[in-house]
mmCIF file of C-alpha atoms in Angstrom:
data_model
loop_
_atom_site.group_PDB
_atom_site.id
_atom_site.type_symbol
_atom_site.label_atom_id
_atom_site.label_comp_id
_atom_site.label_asym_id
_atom_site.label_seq_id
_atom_site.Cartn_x
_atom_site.Cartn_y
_atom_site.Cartn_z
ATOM 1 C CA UNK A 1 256.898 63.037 118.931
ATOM 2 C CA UNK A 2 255.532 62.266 115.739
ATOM 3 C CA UNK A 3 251.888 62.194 114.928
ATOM 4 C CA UNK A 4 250.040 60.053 112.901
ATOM 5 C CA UNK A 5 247.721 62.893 110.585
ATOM 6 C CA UNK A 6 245.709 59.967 108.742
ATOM 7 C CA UNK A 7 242.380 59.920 110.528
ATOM 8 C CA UNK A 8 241.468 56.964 113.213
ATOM 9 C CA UNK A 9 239.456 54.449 111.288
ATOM 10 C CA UNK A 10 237.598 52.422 114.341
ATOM 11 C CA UNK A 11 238.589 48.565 113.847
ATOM 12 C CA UNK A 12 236.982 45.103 114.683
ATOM 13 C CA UNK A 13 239.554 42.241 115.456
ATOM 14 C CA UNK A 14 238.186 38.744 115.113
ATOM 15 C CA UNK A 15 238.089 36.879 118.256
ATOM 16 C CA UNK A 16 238.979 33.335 116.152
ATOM 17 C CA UNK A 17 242.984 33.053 116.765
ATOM 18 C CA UNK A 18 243.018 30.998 112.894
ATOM 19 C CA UNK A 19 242.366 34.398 111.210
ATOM 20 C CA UNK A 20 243.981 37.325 112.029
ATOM 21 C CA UNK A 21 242.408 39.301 109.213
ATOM 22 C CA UNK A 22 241.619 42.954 110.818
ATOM 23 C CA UNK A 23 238.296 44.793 108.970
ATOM 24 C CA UNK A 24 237.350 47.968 109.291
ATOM 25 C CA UNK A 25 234.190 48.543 111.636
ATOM 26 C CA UNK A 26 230.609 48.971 110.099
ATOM 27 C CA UNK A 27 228.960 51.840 111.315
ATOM 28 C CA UNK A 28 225.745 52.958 110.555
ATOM 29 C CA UNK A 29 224.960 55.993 109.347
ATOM 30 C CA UNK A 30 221.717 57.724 111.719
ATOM 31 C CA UNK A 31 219.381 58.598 109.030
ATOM 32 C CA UNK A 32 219.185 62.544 108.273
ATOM 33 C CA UNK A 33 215.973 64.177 108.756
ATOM 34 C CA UNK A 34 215.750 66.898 105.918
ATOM 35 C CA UNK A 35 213.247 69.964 106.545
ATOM 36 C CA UNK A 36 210.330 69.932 104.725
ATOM 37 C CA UNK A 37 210.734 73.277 102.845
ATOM 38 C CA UNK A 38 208.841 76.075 103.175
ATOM 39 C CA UNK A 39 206.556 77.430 100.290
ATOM 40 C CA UNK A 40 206.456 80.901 100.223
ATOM 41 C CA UNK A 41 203.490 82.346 98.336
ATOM 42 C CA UNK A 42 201.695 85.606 97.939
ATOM 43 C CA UNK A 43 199.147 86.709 100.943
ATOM 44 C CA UNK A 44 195.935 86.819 100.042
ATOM 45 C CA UNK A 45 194.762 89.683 102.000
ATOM 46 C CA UNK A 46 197.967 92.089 101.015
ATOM 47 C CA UNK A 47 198.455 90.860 97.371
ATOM 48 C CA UNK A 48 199.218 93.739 94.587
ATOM 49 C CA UNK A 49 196.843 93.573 91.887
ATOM 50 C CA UNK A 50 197.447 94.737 88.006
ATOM 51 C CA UNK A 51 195.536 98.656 87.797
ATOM 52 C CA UNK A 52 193.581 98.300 84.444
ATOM 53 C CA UNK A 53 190.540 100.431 85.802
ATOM 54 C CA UNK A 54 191.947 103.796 86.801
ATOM 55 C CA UNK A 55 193.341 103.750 83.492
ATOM 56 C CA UNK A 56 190.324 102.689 81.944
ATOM 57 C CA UNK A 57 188.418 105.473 83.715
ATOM 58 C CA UNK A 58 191.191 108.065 81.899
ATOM 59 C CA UNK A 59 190.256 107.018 78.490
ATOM 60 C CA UNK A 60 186.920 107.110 79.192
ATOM 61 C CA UNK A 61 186.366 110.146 80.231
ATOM 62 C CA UNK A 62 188.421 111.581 77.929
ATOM 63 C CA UNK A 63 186.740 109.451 74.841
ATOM 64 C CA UNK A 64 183.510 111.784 76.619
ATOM 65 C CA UNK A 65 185.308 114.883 75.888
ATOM 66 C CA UNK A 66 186.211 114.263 72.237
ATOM 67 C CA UNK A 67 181.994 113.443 71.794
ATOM 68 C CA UNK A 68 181.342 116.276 73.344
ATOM 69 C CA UNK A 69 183.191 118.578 71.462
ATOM 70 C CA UNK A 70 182.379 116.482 68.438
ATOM 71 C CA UNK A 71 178.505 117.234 69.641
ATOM 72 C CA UNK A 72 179.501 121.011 70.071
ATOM 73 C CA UNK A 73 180.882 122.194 66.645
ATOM 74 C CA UNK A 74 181.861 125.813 67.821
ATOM 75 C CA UNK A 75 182.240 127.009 63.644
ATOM 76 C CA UNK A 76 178.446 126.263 63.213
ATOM 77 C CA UNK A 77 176.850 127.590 65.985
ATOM 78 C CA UNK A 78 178.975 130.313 67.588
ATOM 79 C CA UNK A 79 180.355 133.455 65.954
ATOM 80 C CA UNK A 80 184.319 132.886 66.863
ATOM 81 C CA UNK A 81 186.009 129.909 68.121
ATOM 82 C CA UNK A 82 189.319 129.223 69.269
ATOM 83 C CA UNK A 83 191.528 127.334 67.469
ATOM 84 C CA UNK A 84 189.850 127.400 64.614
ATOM 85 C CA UNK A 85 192.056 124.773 62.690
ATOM 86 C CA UNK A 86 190.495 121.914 64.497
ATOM 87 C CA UNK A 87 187.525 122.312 62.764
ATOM 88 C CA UNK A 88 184.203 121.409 64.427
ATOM 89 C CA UNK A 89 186.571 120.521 67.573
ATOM 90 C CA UNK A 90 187.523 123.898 68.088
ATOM 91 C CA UNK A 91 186.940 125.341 71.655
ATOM 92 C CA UNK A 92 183.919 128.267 72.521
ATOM 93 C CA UNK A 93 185.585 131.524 73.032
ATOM 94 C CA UNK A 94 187.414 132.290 76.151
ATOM 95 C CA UNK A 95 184.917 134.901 77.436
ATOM 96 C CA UNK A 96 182.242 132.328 77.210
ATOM 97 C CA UNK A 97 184.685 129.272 78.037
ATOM 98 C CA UNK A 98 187.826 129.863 80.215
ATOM 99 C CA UNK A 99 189.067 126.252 79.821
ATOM 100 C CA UNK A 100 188.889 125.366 76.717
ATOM 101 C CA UNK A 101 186.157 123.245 75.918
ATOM 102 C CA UNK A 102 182.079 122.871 74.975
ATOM 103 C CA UNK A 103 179.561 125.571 75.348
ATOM 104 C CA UNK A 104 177.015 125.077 78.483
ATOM 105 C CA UNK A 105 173.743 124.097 75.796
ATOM 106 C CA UNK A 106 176.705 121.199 74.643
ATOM 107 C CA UNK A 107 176.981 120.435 78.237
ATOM 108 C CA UNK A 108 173.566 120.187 79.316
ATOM 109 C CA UNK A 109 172.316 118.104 76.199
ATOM 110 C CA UNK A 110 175.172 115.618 77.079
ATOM 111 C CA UNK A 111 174.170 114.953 80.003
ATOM 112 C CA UNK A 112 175.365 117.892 82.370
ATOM 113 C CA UNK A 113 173.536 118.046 85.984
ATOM 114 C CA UNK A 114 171.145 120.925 86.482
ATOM 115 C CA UNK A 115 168.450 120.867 88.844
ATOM 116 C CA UNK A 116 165.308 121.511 86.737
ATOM 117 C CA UNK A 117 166.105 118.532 85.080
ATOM 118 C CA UNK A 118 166.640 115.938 87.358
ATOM 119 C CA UNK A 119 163.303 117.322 89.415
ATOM 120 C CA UNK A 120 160.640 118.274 86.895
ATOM 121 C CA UNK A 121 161.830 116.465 83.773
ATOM 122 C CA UNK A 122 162.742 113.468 85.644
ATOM 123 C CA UNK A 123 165.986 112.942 84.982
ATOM 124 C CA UNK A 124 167.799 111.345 88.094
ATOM 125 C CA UNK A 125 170.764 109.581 85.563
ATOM 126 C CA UNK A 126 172.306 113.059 85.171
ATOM 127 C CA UNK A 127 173.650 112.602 89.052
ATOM 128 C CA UNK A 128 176.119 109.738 87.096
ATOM 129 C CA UNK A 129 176.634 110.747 83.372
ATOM 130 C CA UNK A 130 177.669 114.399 84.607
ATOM 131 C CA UNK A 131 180.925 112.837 86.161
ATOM 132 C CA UNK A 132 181.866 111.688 82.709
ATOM 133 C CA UNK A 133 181.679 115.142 81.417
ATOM 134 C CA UNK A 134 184.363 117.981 81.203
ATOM 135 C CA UNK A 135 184.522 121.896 80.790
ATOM 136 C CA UNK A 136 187.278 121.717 79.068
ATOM 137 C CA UNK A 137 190.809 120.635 78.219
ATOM 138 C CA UNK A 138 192.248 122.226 81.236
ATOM 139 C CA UNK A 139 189.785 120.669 83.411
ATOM 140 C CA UNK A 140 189.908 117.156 81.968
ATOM 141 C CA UNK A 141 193.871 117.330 82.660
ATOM 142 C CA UNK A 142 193.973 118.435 86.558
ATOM 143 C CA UNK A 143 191.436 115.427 86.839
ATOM 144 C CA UNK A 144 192.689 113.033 85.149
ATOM 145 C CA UNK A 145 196.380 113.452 86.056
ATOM 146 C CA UNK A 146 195.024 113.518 89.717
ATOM 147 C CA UNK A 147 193.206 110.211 89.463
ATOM 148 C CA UNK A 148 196.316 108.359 87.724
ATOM 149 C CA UNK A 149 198.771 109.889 90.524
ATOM 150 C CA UNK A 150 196.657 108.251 93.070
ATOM 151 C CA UNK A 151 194.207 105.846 91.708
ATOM 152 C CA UNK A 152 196.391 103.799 90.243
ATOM 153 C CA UNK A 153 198.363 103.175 93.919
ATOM 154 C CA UNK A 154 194.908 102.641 95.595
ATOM 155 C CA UNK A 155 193.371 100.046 92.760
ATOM 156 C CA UNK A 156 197.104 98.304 93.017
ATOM 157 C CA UNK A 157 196.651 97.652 97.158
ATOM 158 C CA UNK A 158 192.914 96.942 96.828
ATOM 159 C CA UNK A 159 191.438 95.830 93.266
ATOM 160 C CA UNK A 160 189.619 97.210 91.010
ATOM 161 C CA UNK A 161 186.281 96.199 92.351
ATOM 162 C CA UNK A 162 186.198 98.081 95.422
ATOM 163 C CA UNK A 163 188.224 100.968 93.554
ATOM 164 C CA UNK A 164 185.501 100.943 91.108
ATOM 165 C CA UNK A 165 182.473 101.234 93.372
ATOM 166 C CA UNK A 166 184.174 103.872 95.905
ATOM 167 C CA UNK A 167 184.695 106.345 92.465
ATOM 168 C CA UNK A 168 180.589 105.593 91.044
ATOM 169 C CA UNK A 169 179.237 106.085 95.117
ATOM 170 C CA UNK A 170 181.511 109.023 95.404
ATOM 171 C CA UNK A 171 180.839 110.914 92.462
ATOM 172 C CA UNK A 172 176.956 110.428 92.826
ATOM 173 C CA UNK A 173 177.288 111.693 96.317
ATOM 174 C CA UNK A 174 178.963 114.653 95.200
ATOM 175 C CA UNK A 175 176.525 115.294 92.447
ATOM 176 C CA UNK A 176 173.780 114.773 94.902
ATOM 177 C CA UNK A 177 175.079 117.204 97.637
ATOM 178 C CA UNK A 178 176.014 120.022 94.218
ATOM 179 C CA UNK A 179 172.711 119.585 93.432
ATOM 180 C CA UNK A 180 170.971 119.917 96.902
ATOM 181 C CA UNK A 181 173.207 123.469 97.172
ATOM 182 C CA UNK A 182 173.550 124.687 93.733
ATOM 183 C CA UNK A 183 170.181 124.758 91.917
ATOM 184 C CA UNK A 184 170.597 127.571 89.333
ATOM 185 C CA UNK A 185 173.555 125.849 87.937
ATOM 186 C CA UNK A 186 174.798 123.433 85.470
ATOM 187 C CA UNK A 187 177.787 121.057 86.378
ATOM 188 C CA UNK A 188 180.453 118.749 85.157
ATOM 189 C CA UNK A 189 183.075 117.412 86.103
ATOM 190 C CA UNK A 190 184.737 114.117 87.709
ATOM 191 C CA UNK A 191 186.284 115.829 90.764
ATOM 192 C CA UNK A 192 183.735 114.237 93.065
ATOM 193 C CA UNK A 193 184.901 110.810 92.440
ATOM 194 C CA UNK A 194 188.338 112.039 92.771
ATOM 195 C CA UNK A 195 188.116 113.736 96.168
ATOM 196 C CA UNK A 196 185.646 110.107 97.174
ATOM 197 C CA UNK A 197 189.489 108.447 95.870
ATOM 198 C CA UNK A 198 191.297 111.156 98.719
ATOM 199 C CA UNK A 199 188.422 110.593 101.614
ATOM 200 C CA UNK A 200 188.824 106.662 101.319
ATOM 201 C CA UNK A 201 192.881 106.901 101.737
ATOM 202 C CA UNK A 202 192.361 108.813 104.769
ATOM 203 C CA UNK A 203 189.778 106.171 105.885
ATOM 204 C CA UNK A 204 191.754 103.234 105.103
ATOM 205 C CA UNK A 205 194.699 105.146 106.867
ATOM 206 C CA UNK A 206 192.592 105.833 109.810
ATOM 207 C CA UNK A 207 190.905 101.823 109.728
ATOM 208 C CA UNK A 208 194.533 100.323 109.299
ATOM 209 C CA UNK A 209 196.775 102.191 111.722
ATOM 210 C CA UNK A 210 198.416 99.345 113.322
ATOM 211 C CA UNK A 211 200.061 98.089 110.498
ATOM 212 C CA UNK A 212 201.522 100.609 109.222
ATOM 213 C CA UNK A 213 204.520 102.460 109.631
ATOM 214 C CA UNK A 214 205.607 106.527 109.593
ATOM 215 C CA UNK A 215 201.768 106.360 110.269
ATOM 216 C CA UNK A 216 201.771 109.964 111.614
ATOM 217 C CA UNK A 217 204.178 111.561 108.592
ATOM 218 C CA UNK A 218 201.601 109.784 106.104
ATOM 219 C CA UNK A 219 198.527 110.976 107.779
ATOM 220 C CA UNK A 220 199.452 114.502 108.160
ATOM 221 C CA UNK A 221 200.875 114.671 104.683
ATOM 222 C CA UNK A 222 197.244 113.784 103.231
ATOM 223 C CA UNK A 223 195.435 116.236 105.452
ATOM 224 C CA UNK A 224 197.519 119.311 103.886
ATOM 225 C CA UNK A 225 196.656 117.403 100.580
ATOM 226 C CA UNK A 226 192.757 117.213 101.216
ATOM 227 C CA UNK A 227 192.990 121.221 102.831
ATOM 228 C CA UNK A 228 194.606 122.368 100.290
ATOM 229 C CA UNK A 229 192.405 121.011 97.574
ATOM 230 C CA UNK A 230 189.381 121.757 99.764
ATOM 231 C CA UNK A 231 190.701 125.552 99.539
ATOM 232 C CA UNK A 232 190.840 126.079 96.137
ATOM 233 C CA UNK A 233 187.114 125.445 95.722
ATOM 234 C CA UNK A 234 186.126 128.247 97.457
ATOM 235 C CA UNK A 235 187.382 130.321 94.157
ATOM 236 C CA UNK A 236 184.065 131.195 91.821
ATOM 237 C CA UNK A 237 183.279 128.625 89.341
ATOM 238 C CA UNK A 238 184.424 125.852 91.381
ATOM 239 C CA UNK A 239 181.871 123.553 92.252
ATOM 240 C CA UNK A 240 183.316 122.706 96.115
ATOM 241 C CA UNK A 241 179.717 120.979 97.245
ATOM 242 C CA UNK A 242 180.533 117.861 94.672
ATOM 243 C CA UNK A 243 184.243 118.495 96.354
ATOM 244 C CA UNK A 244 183.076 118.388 99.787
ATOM 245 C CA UNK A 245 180.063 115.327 99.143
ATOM 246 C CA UNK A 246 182.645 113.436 96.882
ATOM 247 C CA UNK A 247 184.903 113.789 99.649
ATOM 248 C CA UNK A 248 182.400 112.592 102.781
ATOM 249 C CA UNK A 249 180.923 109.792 100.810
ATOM 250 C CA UNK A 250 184.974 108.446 100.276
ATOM 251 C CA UNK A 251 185.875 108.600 103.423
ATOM 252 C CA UNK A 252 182.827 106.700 104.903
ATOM 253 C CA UNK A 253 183.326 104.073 101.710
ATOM 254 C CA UNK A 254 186.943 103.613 103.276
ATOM 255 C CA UNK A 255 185.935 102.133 106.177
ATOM 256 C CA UNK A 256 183.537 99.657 104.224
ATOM 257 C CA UNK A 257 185.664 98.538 101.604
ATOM 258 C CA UNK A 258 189.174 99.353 102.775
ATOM 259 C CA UNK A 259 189.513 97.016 105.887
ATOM 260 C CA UNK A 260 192.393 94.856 106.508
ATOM 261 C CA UNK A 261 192.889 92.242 108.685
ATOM 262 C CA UNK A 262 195.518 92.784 111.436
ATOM 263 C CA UNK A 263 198.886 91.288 111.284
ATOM 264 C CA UNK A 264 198.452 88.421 114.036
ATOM 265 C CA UNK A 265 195.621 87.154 112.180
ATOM 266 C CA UNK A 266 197.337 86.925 108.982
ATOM 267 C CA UNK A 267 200.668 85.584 110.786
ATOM 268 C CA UNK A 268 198.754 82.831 112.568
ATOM 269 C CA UNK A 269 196.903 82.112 109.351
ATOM 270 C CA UNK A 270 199.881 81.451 107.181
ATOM 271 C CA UNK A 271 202.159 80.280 110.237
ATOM 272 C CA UNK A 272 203.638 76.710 109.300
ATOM 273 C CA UNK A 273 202.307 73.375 110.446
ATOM 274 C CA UNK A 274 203.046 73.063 114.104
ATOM 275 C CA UNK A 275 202.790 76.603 115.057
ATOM 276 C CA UNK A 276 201.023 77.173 118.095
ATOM 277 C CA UNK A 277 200.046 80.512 119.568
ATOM 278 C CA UNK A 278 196.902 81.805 121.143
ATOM 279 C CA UNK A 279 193.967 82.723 118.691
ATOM 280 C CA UNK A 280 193.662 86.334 117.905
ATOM 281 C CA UNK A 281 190.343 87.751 115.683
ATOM 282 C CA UNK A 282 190.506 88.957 112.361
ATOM 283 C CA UNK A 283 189.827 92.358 113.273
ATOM 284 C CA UNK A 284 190.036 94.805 115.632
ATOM 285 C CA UNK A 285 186.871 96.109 117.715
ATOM 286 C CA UNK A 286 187.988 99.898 116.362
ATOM 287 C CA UNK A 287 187.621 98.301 112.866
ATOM 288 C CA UNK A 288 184.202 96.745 113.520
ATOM 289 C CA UNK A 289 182.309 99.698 115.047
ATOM 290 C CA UNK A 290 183.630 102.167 112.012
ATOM 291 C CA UNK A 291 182.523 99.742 109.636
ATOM 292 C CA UNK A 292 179.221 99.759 110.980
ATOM 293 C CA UNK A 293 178.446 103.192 111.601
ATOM 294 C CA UNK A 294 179.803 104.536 107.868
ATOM 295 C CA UNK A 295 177.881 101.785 105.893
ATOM 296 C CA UNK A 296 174.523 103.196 107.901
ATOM 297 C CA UNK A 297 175.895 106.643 107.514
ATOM 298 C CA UNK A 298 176.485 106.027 103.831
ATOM 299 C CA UNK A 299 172.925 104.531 103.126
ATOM 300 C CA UNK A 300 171.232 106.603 105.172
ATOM 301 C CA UNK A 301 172.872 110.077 104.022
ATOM 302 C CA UNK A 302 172.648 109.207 100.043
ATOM 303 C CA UNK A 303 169.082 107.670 100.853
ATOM 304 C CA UNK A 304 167.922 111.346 102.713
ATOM 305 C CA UNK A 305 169.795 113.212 99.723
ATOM 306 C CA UNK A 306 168.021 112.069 97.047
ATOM 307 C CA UNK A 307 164.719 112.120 98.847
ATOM 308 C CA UNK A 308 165.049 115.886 99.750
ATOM 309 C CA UNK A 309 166.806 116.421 96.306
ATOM 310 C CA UNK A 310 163.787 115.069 94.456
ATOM 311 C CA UNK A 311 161.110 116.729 96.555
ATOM 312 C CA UNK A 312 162.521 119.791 95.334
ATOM 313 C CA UNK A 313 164.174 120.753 98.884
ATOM 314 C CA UNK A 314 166.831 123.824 98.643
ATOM 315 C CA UNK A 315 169.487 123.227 100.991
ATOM 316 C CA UNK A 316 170.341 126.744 101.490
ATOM 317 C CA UNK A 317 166.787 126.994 102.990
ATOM 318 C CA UNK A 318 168.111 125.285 105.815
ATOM 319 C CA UNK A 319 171.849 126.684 106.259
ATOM 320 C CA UNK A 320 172.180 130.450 105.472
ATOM 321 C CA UNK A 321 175.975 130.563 105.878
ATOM 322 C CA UNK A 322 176.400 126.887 103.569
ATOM 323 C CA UNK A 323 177.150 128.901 100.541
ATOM 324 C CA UNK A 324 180.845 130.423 101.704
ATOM 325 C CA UNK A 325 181.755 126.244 101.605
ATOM 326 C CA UNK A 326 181.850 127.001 97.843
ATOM 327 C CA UNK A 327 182.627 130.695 96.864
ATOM 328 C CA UNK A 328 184.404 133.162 99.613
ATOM 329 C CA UNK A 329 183.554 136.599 97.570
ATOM 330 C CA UNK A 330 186.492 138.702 97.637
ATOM 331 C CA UNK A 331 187.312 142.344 95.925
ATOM 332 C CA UNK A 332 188.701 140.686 93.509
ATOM 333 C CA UNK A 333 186.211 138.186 92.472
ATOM 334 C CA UNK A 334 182.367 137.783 92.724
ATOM 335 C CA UNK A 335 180.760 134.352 93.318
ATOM 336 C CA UNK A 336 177.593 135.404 91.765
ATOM 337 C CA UNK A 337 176.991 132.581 89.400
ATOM 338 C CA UNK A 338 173.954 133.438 87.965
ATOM 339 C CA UNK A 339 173.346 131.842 84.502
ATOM 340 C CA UNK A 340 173.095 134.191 81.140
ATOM 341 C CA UNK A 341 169.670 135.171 80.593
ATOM 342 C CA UNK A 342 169.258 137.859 77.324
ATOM 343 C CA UNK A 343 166.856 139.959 75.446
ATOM 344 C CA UNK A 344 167.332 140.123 71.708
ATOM 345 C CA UNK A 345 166.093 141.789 68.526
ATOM 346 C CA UNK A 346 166.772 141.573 65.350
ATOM 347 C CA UNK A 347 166.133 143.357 62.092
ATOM 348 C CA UNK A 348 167.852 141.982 59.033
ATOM 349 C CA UNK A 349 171.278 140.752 59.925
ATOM 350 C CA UNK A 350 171.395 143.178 63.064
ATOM 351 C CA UNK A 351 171.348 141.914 66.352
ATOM 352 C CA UNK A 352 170.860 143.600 69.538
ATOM 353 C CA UNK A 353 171.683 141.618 72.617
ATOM 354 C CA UNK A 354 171.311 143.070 76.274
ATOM 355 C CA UNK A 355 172.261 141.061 79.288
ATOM 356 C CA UNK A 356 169.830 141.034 81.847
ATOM 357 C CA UNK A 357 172.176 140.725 84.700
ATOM 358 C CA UNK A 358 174.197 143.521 83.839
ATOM 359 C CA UNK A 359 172.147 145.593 81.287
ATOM 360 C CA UNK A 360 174.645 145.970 78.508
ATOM 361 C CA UNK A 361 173.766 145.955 75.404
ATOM 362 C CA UNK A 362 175.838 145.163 72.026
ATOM 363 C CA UNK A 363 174.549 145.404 68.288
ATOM 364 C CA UNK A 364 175.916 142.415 65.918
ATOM 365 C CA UNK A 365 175.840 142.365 62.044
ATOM 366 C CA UNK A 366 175.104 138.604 61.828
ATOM 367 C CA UNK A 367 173.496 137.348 58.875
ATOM 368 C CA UNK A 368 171.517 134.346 58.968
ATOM 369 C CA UNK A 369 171.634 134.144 63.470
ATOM 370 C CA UNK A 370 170.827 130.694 64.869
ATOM 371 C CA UNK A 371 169.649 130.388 68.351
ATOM 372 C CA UNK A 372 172.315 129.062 69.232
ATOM 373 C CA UNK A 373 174.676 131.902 68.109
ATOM 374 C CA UNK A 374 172.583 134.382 69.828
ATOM 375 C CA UNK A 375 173.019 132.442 72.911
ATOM 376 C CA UNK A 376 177.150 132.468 72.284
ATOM 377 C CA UNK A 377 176.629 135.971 72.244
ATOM 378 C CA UNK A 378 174.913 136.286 75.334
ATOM 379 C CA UNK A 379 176.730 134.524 77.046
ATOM 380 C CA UNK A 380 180.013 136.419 76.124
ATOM 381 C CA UNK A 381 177.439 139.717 77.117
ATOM 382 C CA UNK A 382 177.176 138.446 80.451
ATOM 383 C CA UNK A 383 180.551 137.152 81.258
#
């Protein structure tokens, strides 16, 4: 049987017999009900933020290096210098300098930590301007490549506010605990700040372990990070107190600044109109009690540091075995750290220098020796 394939248009017939006209039925159309659309826009609390700080900090501290060196000029007040093209750039020699960079006078007359001068002469800024300061090229690299590798990832989760105050809070609490343990001494260096950077991603790991994921992988992967570093300061000449301070005084920070809301919170906040579920709080209880406890820890330990640093209080007074946290002497390598102290006399443009730690002595033909020179020399003497 054929089929008609036109579709069946419903029809009306008129009930008056004097018109037999046959319409086509009007149906209404039900209105539609479009969705309202949904806006999709950044979180607030997990937005990425532009890193202009960490990079800032980089040219910074290396803009400090170039005045230092500047400050230094090796050809007028040292007897040899290495690379000797740059002019009054030009590094101390090795024997006195390892890494490349400024004499220890430069060091401490730009603003280098040492004891004596923060407690008798008053001068409680060098705990800050002696984390702008290098000891050289080599040493301004392994920081500064450091803090880009993981400062930059840090300021881009959080901002550069909180980024900014965990490096200042960190590197003053690693100057403060360097200075509390090392007190014959002079040092430099931003790797205080940098290991405060490494304490506060463990915190924030630690603060924010609900939400995220391969939690475990990440956590013990930044342990061996943190050990390893931590290790290498036990070699002489490594300062491993502003390692280890830098490092405590980040990792309480992280649980201050470093919080995040958890996930239900955030989901019920910027669920659509209409949503219903049950209430949940911002944060965890876990969250609340570690925030507490580090910001009294923080203020409290920093607060007791610089009491006991400025009442002249030795640390090592108090903890006869503290000293192996920075130098683990070996028969390969002493930590005696003692700074060069030298006799000299001179008659004409001959110069005899004896080092007082080891008792060798060296004649120089120097005409016209500076202070400074002789210093160079010792030194070299001593190393």
């Amino acid at each position: 049987m054929a089929t008609d394939p036109s579709p069946q248009i419903p029809m009306r017939v008129s009930s008056k017999r004097s018109n037999n006209s046959i319409h086509p039925v009007d149906v209404e159309t039900p209105p539609v009900r479009t969705p309202t659309p949904i806006i999709y826009r950044e979180i607030k609390h997990f937005k990425k933020w532009i890193p202009w700080l960490v990079p800032a900090f980089v040219v910074a501290n290396t803009v400090m290096f170039i005045i230092t060196m500047y400050v230094n000029n090796c050809p007028k007040n040292s007897v040899s210098c290495v690379a000797d093209f740059l002019g009054r750039f030009s590094f101390q020699p090795f024997k006195e300098n390892p890494l490349l960079g400024p004499s220890s006078a430069t060091l401490l007359k730009m603003g280098a930590l040492h004891v004596k001068e923060v407690v008798d002469g008053d001068q409680g800024w060098r705990l800050i301007t002696c984390n702008w300061l290098h000891g050289g090229v080599f040493h301004l690299l392994a920081n500064m490549l450091s803090l880009l590798v993981i400062g930059i990832r840090l300021e881009r989760e959080f901002g550069f506010i909180r980024v900014g105050l965990i490096y200042i809070i960190s590197g003053f609490g690693g100057s403060l605990m360097s200075a509390l343990f090392l007190q014959s001494n002079i040092s430099v260096g931003a790797s205080g700040a940098l290991f405060g950077i490494l304490g506060c991603m463990l915190s924030e790991l630690i603060t924010n372990w609900t939400i995220y994921a391969n939690k475990v992988a990440s956590f013990v992967t930044l342990l061996i990070i943190i050990a390893v570093n931590l290790a290498v300061g036990i070699l002489p000449h490594v300062d491993n107190f502003a390692h280890i301070g830098g490092f405590l005084t980040g990792f309480l920070l992280g649980f201050v600044f470093l919080i995040r809301p958890q996930f239900g919170w955030v989901s019920q906040r910027y669920a659509p109109p209409g949503h219903s579920s049950s209430a949940r709080p911002k944060f965890k209880k876990y969250q609340c009690i570690l925030w507490a406890v580090s910001l009294i820890l923080v203020i409290v330990g920093l607060s007791l540091g610089l009491v006991m640093l400025l009442r002249g209080v030795n640390a090592n007074d108090h903890c006869s075995w503290c000293h192996y946290l920075s130098c683990v002497p070996t028969s390969r390598w002493s930590c005696n750290t003692e700074p060069a102290y030298c006799s000299s006399t001179q008659l004409g443009s001959q110069v005899n220098v004896t080092c007082s730690t080891n008792g060798r002595t060296t004649t120089y033909f120097l005409p016209g020796a500076s202070s400074s020179k002789i210093q160079s020399l010792c030194s070299q003497q001593c190393s």
